[in-house]
Amino acid sequence: MIEFDTRLWRLLHRILLVLAVAVPALLLGLGPRPERSDSLLGLLAVLIVVVPVAVAVWRLPPRARRALRGLPRHRPLLTVTAVLLACVTVLVGWWALVNALFPGTLSPLALAFAATAVAGIVAGINRLTRLR
């Protein structure tokens, strides 16, 4: 799995960048009361995250896909970052669906913003520990 660590971290950093731009942009750009049509922006952000992950996992060799099950035990920072980014993606998708039905809430996006910040801190810790 070691040879695929770099590829997985690169993917997570790209996803973190997308979410670190998308979530604050949604929070700031929508104003105090988002409309139903604003849900499309949230769904677009989810698609921009989910498609590269699906393609990256699909392109991994079968032995690397099998080794993903052991990731929490062997690479805890990678796992924590991946779980946080998955939670952020789910929160943005949930907000988009709820906002399409009942417009006006920004609460899931505020939680997504906090989780994105924590994921950024964890990714930063990984960078610092890898440099040593």
GROMACS .gro file of N, CA and C in nm:
model
  396
    1MET      N    1   0.082  -0.120   0.000
    1MET     CA    2   0.000   0.000   0.000
    1MET      C    3   0.086   0.125   0.000
    2ILE      N    4   0.210   0.111   0.041
    2ILE     CA    5   0.297   0.228   0.052
    2ILE      C    6   0.314   0.298  -0.082
    3GLU      N    7   0.322   0.222  -0.190
    3GLU     CA    8   0.342   0.286  -0.320
    3GLU      C    9   0.219   0.365  -0.365
    4PHE      N   10   0.104   0.340  -0.304
    4PHE     CA   11  -0.016   0.412  -0.342
    4PHE      C   12  -0.050   0.526  -0.247
    5ASP      N   13   0.028   0.540  -0.140
    5ASP     CA   14   0.003   0.648  -0.044
    5ASP      C   15   0.010   0.785  -0.110
    6THR      N   16   0.111   0.804  -0.191
    6THR     CA   17   0.128   0.935  -0.256
    6THR      C   18   0.009   0.966  -0.345
    7ARG      N   19  -0.037   0.867  -0.418
    7ARG     CA   20  -0.151   0.887  -0.508
    7ARG      C   21  -0.278   0.919  -0.428
    8LEU      N   22  -0.299   0.848  -0.318
    8LEU     CA   23  -0.417   0.873  -0.236
    8LEU      C   24  -0.412   1.009  -0.168
    9TRP      N   25  -0.293   1.047  -0.117
    9TRP     CA   26  -0.281   1.179  -0.054
    9TRP      C   27  -0.302   1.290  -0.157
   10ARG      N   28  -0.250   1.271  -0.278
   10ARG     CA   29  -0.270   1.372  -0.382
   10ARG      C   30  -0.418   1.389  -0.413
   11LEU      N   31  -0.490   1.276  -0.421
   11LEU     CA   32  -0.634   1.281  -0.445
   11LEU      C   33  -0.705   1.352  -0.330
   12LEU      N   34  -0.669   1.319  -0.207
   12LEU     CA   35  -0.733   1.385  -0.092
   12LEU      C   36  -0.703   1.534  -0.087
   13HIS      N   37  -0.582   1.573  -0.124
   13HIS     CA   38  -0.549   1.716  -0.125
   13HIS      C   39  -0.630   1.789  -0.231
   14ARG      N   40  -0.651   1.726  -0.346
   14ARG     CA   41  -0.733   1.789  -0.450
   14ARG      C   42  -0.878   1.803  -0.405
   15ILE      N   43  -0.929   1.700  -0.341
   15ILE     CA   44  -1.066   1.707  -0.290
   15ILE      C   45  -1.077   1.812  -0.181
   16LEU      N   46  -0.978   1.817  -0.094
   16LEU     CA   47  -0.977   1.920   0.010
   16LEU      C   48  -0.976   2.059  -0.051
   17LEU      N   49  -0.900   2.078  -0.155
   17LEU     CA   50  -0.897   2.208  -0.221
   17LEU      C   51  -1.033   2.243  -0.280
   18VAL      N   52  -1.097   2.148  -0.347
   18VAL     CA   53  -1.229   2.173  -0.405
   18VAL      C   54  -1.329   2.209  -0.296
   19LEU      N   55  -1.330   2.131  -0.188
   19LEU     CA   56  -1.426   2.158  -0.081
   19LEU      C   57  -1.391   2.284  -0.002
   20ALA      N   58  -1.262   2.314   0.011
   20ALA     CA   59  -1.222   2.436   0.082
   20ALA      C   60  -1.261   2.561   0.004
   21VAL      N   61  -1.278   2.549  -0.125
   21VAL     CA   62  -1.325   2.661  -0.206
   21VAL      C   63  -1.477   2.660  -0.215
   22ALA      N   64  -1.536   2.542  -0.236
   22ALA     CA   65  -1.680   2.532  -0.262
   22ALA      C   66  -1.764   2.566  -0.139
   23VAL      N   67  -1.728   2.514  -0.023
   23VAL     CA   68  -1.812   2.534   0.096
   23VAL      C   69  -1.816   2.682   0.137
   24PRO      N   70  -1.701   2.752   0.152
   24PRO     CA   71  -1.712   2.895   0.184
   24PRO      C   72  -1.779   2.975   0.072
   25ALA      N   73  -1.757   2.935  -0.053
   25ALA     CA   74  -1.823   3.006  -0.164
   25ALA      C   75  -1.974   2.990  -0.154
   26LEU      N   76  -2.020   2.871  -0.120
   26LEU     CA   77  -2.163   2.852  -0.102
   26LEU      C   78  -2.214   2.933   0.017
   27LEU      N   79  -2.141   2.931   0.126
   27LEU     CA   80  -2.184   3.005   0.245
   27LEU      C   81  -2.189   3.156   0.220
   28LEU      N   82  -2.086   3.208   0.155
   28LEU     CA   83  -2.079   3.353   0.134
   28LEU      C   84  -2.162   3.398   0.015
   29GLY      N   85  -2.163   3.319  -0.089
   29GLY     CA   86  -2.229   3.361  -0.212
   29GLY      C   87  -2.380   3.351  -0.210
   30LEU      N   88  -2.433   3.268  -0.122
   30LEU     CA   89  -2.577   3.247  -0.122
   30LEU      C   90  -2.652   3.352  -0.043
   31GLY      N   91  -2.582   3.423   0.041
   31GLY     CA   92  -2.648   3.525   0.120
   31GLY      C   93  -2.724   3.463   0.236
   32PRO      N   94  -2.808   3.542   0.302
   32PRO     CA   95  -2.876   3.491   0.421
   32PRO      C   96  -2.988   3.390   0.390
   33ARG      N   97  -3.040   3.391   0.268
   33ARG     CA   98  -3.153   3.304   0.235
   33ARG      C   99  -3.133   3.242   0.096
   34PRO      N  100  -3.081   3.120   0.089
   34PRO     CA  101  -3.058   3.057  -0.041
   34PRO      C  102  -3.188   3.017  -0.110
   35GLU      N  103  -3.185   3.019  -0.240
   35GLU     CA  104  -3.300   2.981  -0.321
   35GLU      C  105  -3.290   2.833  -0.359
   36ARG      N  106  -3.397   2.779  -0.416
   36ARG     CA  107  -3.395   2.640  -0.459
   36ARG      C  108  -3.294   2.616  -0.570
   37SER      N  109  -3.278   2.711  -0.656
   37SER     CA  110  -3.185   2.694  -0.768
   37SER      C  111  -3.040   2.688  -0.721
   38ASP      N  112  -3.012   2.739  -0.601
   38ASP     CA  113  -2.877   2.734  -0.547
   38ASP      C  114  -2.834   2.592  -0.514
   39SER      N  115  -2.929   2.503  -0.502
   39SER     CA  116  -2.898   2.363  -0.473
   39SER      C  117  -2.816   2.300  -0.586
   40LEU      N  118  -2.832   2.350  -0.706
   40LEU     CA  119  -2.754   2.297  -0.819
   40LEU      C  120  -2.604   2.319  -0.798
   41LEU      N  121  -2.568   2.431  -0.736
   41LEU     CA  122  -2.427   2.456  -0.708
   41LEU      C  123  -2.372   2.355  -0.608
   42GLY      N  124  -2.453   2.321  -0.508
   42GLY     CA  125  -2.411   2.220  -0.412
   42GLY      C  126  -2.397   2.083  -0.477
   43LEU      N  127  -2.491   2.048  -0.563
   43LEU     CA  128  -2.481   1.919  -0.633
   43LEU      C  129  -2.361   1.917  -0.728
   44LEU      N  130  -2.331   2.029  -0.788
   44LEU     CA  131  -2.213   2.037  -0.875
   44LEU      C  132  -2.085   2.014  -0.793
   45ALA      N  133  -2.078   2.072  -0.676
   45ALA     CA  134  -1.961   2.051  -0.589
   45ALA      C  135  -1.949   1.904  -0.549
   46VAL      N  136  -2.061   1.839  -0.520
   46VAL     CA  137  -2.058   1.697  -0.485
   46VAL      C  138  -2.009   1.615  -0.604
   47LEU      N  139  -2.057   1.645  -0.723
   47LEU     CA  140  -2.013   1.573  -0.842
   47LEU      C  141  -1.864   1.592  -0.869
   48ILE      N  142  -1.815   1.714  -0.847
   48ILE     CA  143  -1.673   1.742  -0.869
   48ILE      C  144  -1.586   1.664  -0.771
   49VAL      N  145  -1.642   1.625  -0.658
   49VAL     CA  146  -1.568   1.547  -0.560
   49VAL      C  147  -1.584   1.397  -0.585
   50VAL      N  148  -1.704   1.352  -0.611
   50VAL     CA  149  -1.733   1.208  -0.619
   50VAL      C  150  -1.674   1.145  -0.745
   51VAL      N  151  -1.683   1.211  -0.857
   51VAL     CA  152  -1.635   1.152  -0.983
   51VAL      C  153  -1.485   1.122  -0.979
   52PRO      N  154  -1.398   1.215  -0.938
   52PRO     CA  155  -1.255   1.179  -0.933
   52PRO      C  156  -1.224   1.067  -0.834
   53VAL      N  157  -1.297   1.061  -0.723
   53VAL     CA  158  -1.273   0.953  -0.627
   53VAL      C  159  -1.311   0.819  -0.689
   54ALA      N  160  -1.426   0.813  -0.754
   54ALA     CA  161  -1.469   0.689  -0.817
   54ALA      C  162  -1.371   0.646  -0.925
   55VAL      N  163  -1.324   0.740  -1.004
   55VAL     CA  164  -1.229   0.706  -1.110
   55VAL      C  165  -1.097   0.660  -1.050
   56ALA      N  166  -1.050   0.726  -0.946
   56ALA     CA  167  -0.922   0.689  -0.884
   56ALA      C  168  -0.929   0.550  -0.822
   57VAL      N  169  -1.037   0.519  -0.754
   57VAL     CA  170  -1.051   0.386  -0.694
   57VAL      C  171  -1.066   0.281  -0.803
   58TRP      N  172  -1.137   0.311  -0.908
   58TRP     CA  173  -1.155   0.216  -1.018
   58TRP      C  174  -1.023   0.187  -1.089
   59ARG      N  175  -0.936   0.287  -1.097
   59ARG     CA  176  -0.807   0.270  -1.165
   59ARG      C  177  -0.701   0.201  -1.079
   60LEU      N  178  -0.725   0.188  -0.949
   60LEU     CA  179  -0.628   0.119  -0.865
   60LEU      C  180  -0.622  -0.028  -0.904
   61PRO      N  181  -0.505  -0.087  -0.895
   61PRO     CA  182  -0.495  -0.231  -0.920
   61PRO      C  183  -0.576  -0.308  -0.816
   62PRO      N  184  -0.619  -0.429  -0.850
   62PRO     CA  185  -0.702  -0.506  -0.756
   62PRO      C  186  -0.637  -0.527  -0.620
   63ARG      N  187  -0.506  -0.546  -0.616
   63ARG     CA  188  -0.441  -0.567  -0.486
   63ARG      C  189  -0.444  -0.440  -0.402
   64ALA      N  190  -0.439  -0.325  -0.466
   64ALA     CA  191  -0.447  -0.198  -0.391
   64ALA      C  192  -0.589  -0.175  -0.341
   65ARG      N  193  -0.690  -0.212  -0.420
   65ARG     CA  194  -0.828  -0.199  -0.374
   65ARG      C  195  -0.855  -0.290  -0.254
   66ARG      N  196  -0.798  -0.409  -0.256
   66ARG     CA  197  -0.812  -0.499  -0.142
   66ARG      C  198  -0.740  -0.442  -0.020
   67ALA      N  199  -0.628  -0.377  -0.043
   67ALA     CA  200  -0.550  -0.321   0.068
   67ALA      C  201  -0.618  -0.199   0.131
   68LEU      N  202  -0.716  -0.140   0.064
   68LEU     CA  203  -0.787  -0.025   0.121
   68LEU      C  204  -0.859  -0.062   0.251
   69ARG      N  205  -0.895  -0.188   0.267
   69ARG     CA  206  -0.961  -0.230   0.390
   69ARG      C  207  -0.869  -0.216   0.512
   70GLY      N  208  -0.741  -0.231   0.492
   70GLY     CA  209  -0.645  -0.220   0.602
   70GLY      C  210  -0.596  -0.078   0.625
   71LEU      N  211  -0.651   0.016   0.551
   71LEU     CA  212  -0.608   0.155   0.561
   71LEU      C  213  -0.622   0.215   0.701
   72PRO      N  214  -0.733   0.192   0.772
   72PRO     CA  215  -0.744   0.253   0.906
   72PRO      C  216  -0.635   0.208   1.002
   73ARG      N  217  -0.592   0.086   0.990
   73ARG     CA  218  -0.491   0.034   1.081
   73ARG      C  219  -0.351   0.084   1.046
   74HIS      N  220  -0.322   0.094   0.916
   74HIS     CA  221  -0.187   0.129   0.873
   74HIS      C  222  -0.166   0.278   0.846
   75ARG      N  223  -0.267   0.348   0.804
   75ARG     CA  224  -0.257   0.491   0.771
   75ARG      C  225  -0.370   0.569   0.838
   76PRO      N  226  -0.358   0.595   0.969
   76PRO     CA  227  -0.469   0.662   1.039
   76PRO      C  228  -0.494   0.805   0.993
   77LEU      N  229  -0.391   0.883   0.962
   77LEU     CA  230  -0.414   1.020   0.916
   77LEU      C  231  -0.483   1.023   0.781
   78LEU      N  232  -0.447   0.934   0.694
   78LEU     CA  233  -0.513   0.924   0.563
   78LEU      C  234  -0.659   0.887   0.582
   79THR      N  235  -0.685   0.795   0.673
   79THR     CA  236  -0.822   0.752   0.698
   79THR      C  237  -0.905   0.864   0.759
   80VAL      N  238  -0.850   0.934   0.857
   80VAL     CA  239  -0.924   1.044   0.921
   80VAL      C  240  -0.955   1.152   0.818
   81THR      N  241  -0.859   1.186   0.735
   81THR     CA  242  -0.882   1.287   0.633
   81THR      C  243  -0.989   1.242   0.535
   82ALA      N  244  -0.982   1.118   0.491
   82ALA     CA  245  -1.081   1.066   0.396
   82ALA      C  246  -1.221   1.065   0.457
   83VAL      N  247  -1.232   1.026   0.583
   83VAL     CA  248  -1.363   1.023   0.649
   83VAL      C  249  -1.418   1.164   0.666
   84LEU      N  250  -1.334   1.258   0.705
   84LEU     CA  251  -1.381   1.396   0.720
   84LEU      C  252  -1.428   1.454   0.588
   85LEU      N  253  -1.352   1.429   0.481
   85LEU     CA  254  -1.392   1.481   0.351
   85LEU      C  255  -1.518   1.413   0.300
   86ALA      N  256  -1.535   1.286   0.332
   86ALA     CA  257  -1.659   1.217   0.296
   86ALA      C  258  -1.777   1.278   0.372
   87CYS      N  259  -1.757   1.310   0.500
   87CYS     CA  260  -1.862   1.375   0.578
   87CYS      C  261  -1.898   1.512   0.521
   88VAL      N  262  -1.798   1.587   0.480
   88VAL     CA  263  -1.823   1.718   0.420
   88VAL      C  264  -1.903   1.702   0.291
   89THR      N  265  -1.866   1.605   0.210
   89THR     CA  266  -1.937   1.582   0.084
   89THR      C  267  -2.082   1.543   0.111
   90VAL      N  268  -2.103   1.458   0.210
   90VAL     CA  269  -2.240   1.418   0.245
   90VAL      C  270  -2.319   1.538   0.297
   91LEU      N  271  -2.257   1.622   0.378
   91LEU     CA  272  -2.326   1.741   0.429
   91LEU      C  273  -2.364   1.837   0.317
   92VAL      N  274  -2.275   1.857   0.222
   92VAL     CA  275  -2.307   1.946   0.110
   92VAL      C  276  -2.419   1.886   0.026
   93GLY      N  277  -2.412   1.755   0.000
   93GLY     CA  278  -2.519   1.689  -0.075
   93GLY      C  279  -2.652   1.694   0.000
   94TRP      N  280  -2.645   1.672   0.131
   94TRP     CA  281  -2.766   1.678   0.213
   94TRP      C  282  -2.826   1.819   0.209
   95TRP      N  283  -2.739   1.920   0.222
   95TRP     CA  284  -2.788   2.058   0.215
   95TRP      C  285  -2.854   2.084   0.080
   96ALA      N  286  -2.793   2.037  -0.027
   96ALA     CA  287  -2.848   2.061  -0.161
   96ALA      C  288  -2.986   1.998  -0.174
   97LEU      N  289  -3.002   1.877  -0.125
   97LEU     CA  290  -3.133   1.811  -0.135
   97LEU      C  291  -3.237   1.877  -0.046
   98VAL      N  292  -3.199   1.910   0.078
   98VAL     CA  293  -3.294   1.975   0.169
   98VAL      C  294  -3.329   2.114   0.118
   99ASN      N  295  -3.230   2.186   0.066
   99ASN     CA  296  -3.256   2.320   0.016
   99ASN      C  297  -3.344   2.317  -0.109
  100ALA      N  298  -3.335   2.213  -0.187
  100ALA     CA  299  -3.422   2.202  -0.305
  100ALA      C  300  -3.568   2.183  -0.263
  101LEU      N  301  -3.589   2.114  -0.152
  101LEU     CA  302  -3.726   2.092  -0.105
  101LEU      C  303  -3.777   2.205  -0.016
  102PHE      N  304  -3.694   2.247   0.077
  102PHE     CA  305  -3.731   2.351   0.173
  102PHE      C  306  -3.621   2.456   0.176
  103PRO      N  307  -3.623   2.553   0.087
  103PRO     CA  308  -3.513   2.649   0.078
  103PRO      C  309  -3.501   2.738   0.202
  104GLY      N  310  -3.376   2.778   0.229
  104GLY     CA  311  -3.355   2.878   0.330
  104GLY      C  312  -3.259   2.841   0.442
  105THR      N  313  -3.213   2.719   0.451
  105THR     CA  314  -3.125   2.683   0.561
  105THR      C  315  -2.980   2.674   0.515
  106LEU      N  316  -2.889   2.711   0.604
  106LEU     CA  317  -2.746   2.702   0.577
  106LEU      C  318  -2.674   2.617   0.683
  107SER      N  319  -2.748   2.557   0.774
  107SER     CA  320  -2.687   2.485   0.886
  107SER      C  321  -2.592   2.373   0.843
  108PRO      N  322  -2.629   2.285   0.749
  108PRO     CA  323  -2.534   2.181   0.708
  108PRO      C  324  -2.405   2.237   0.649
  109LEU      N  325  -2.415   2.351   0.584
  109LEU     CA  326  -2.294   2.411   0.526
  109LEU      C  327  -2.201   2.464   0.635
  110ALA      N  328  -2.257   2.512   0.744
  110ALA     CA  329  -2.173   2.556   0.855
  110ALA      C  330  -2.098   2.438   0.917
  111LEU      N  331  -2.165   2.325   0.931
  111LEU     CA  332  -2.097   2.204   0.980
  111LEU      C  333  -1.993   2.157   0.880
  112ALA      N  334  -2.025   2.166   0.751
  112ALA     CA  335  -1.930   2.125   0.647
  112ALA      C  336  -1.807   2.215   0.649
  113PHE      N  337  -1.826   2.343   0.676
  113PHE     CA  338  -1.713   2.436   0.683
  113PHE      C  339  -1.619   2.397   0.797
  114ALA      N  340  -1.677   2.365   0.913
  114ALA     CA  341  -1.594   2.325   1.027
  114ALA      C  342  -1.520   2.195   0.999
  115ALA      N  343  -1.588   2.099   0.939
  115ALA     CA  344  -1.524   1.970   0.907
  115ALA      C  345  -1.415   1.988   0.801
  116THR      N  346  -1.434   2.080   0.708
  116THR     CA  347  -1.331   2.108   0.608
  116THR      C  348  -1.207   2.166   0.675
  117ALA      N  349  -1.228   2.253   0.771
  117ALA     CA  350  -1.114   2.311   0.843
  117ALA      C  351  -1.038   2.203   0.920
  118VAL      N  352  -1.109   2.112   0.984
  118VAL     CA  353  -1.043   2.004   1.058
  118VAL      C  354  -0.968   1.913   0.961
  119ALA      N  355  -1.027   1.882   0.847
  119ALA     CA  356  -0.959   1.799   0.747
  119ALA      C  357  -0.833   1.868   0.697
  120GLY      N  358  -0.838   1.998   0.681
  120GLY     CA  359  -0.719   2.073   0.641
  120GLY      C  360  -0.610   2.066   0.745
  121ILE      N  361  -0.648   2.072   0.871
  121ILE     CA  362  -0.550   2.061   0.980
  121ILE      C  363  -0.485   1.922   0.980
  122VAL      N  364  -0.567   1.819   0.963
  122VAL     CA  365  -0.513   1.683   0.960
  122VAL      C  366  -0.418   1.664   0.842
  123ALA      N  367  -0.457   1.716   0.725
  123ALA     CA  368  -0.369   1.707   0.608
  123ALA      C  369  -0.240   1.785   0.631
  124GLY      N  370  -0.249   1.897   0.699
  124GLY     CA  371  -0.128   1.974   0.733
  124GLY      C  372  -0.038   1.899   0.829
  125ILE      N  373  -0.098   1.831   0.925
  125ILE     CA  374  -0.019   1.748   1.017
  125ILE      C  375   0.054   1.639   0.940
  126ASN      N  376  -0.013   1.578   0.844
  126ASN     CA  377   0.053   1.476   0.762
  126ASN      C  378   0.171   1.534   0.686
  127ARG      N  379   0.154   1.651   0.630
  127ARG     CA  380   0.265   1.713   0.557
  127ARG      C  381   0.384   1.740   0.649
  128LEU      N  382   0.355   1.789   0.769
  128LEU     CA  383   0.463   1.818   0.864
  128LEU      C  384   0.535   1.692   0.910
  129THR      N  385   0.460   1.586   0.935
  129THR     CA  386   0.522   1.463   0.982
  129THR      C  387   0.597   1.391   0.870
  130ARG      N  388   0.558   1.410   0.747
  130ARG     CA  389   0.626   1.347   0.634
  130ARG      C  390   0.757   1.415   0.604
  131LEU      N  391   0.770   1.541   0.637
  131LEU     CA  392   0.892   1.615   0.608
  131LEU      C  393   1.007   1.573   0.697
  132ARG      N  394   0.978   1.514   0.810
  132ARG     CA  395   1.082   1.476   0.906
  132ARG      C  396   1.150   1.349   0.868
   0.00000   0.00000   0.00000
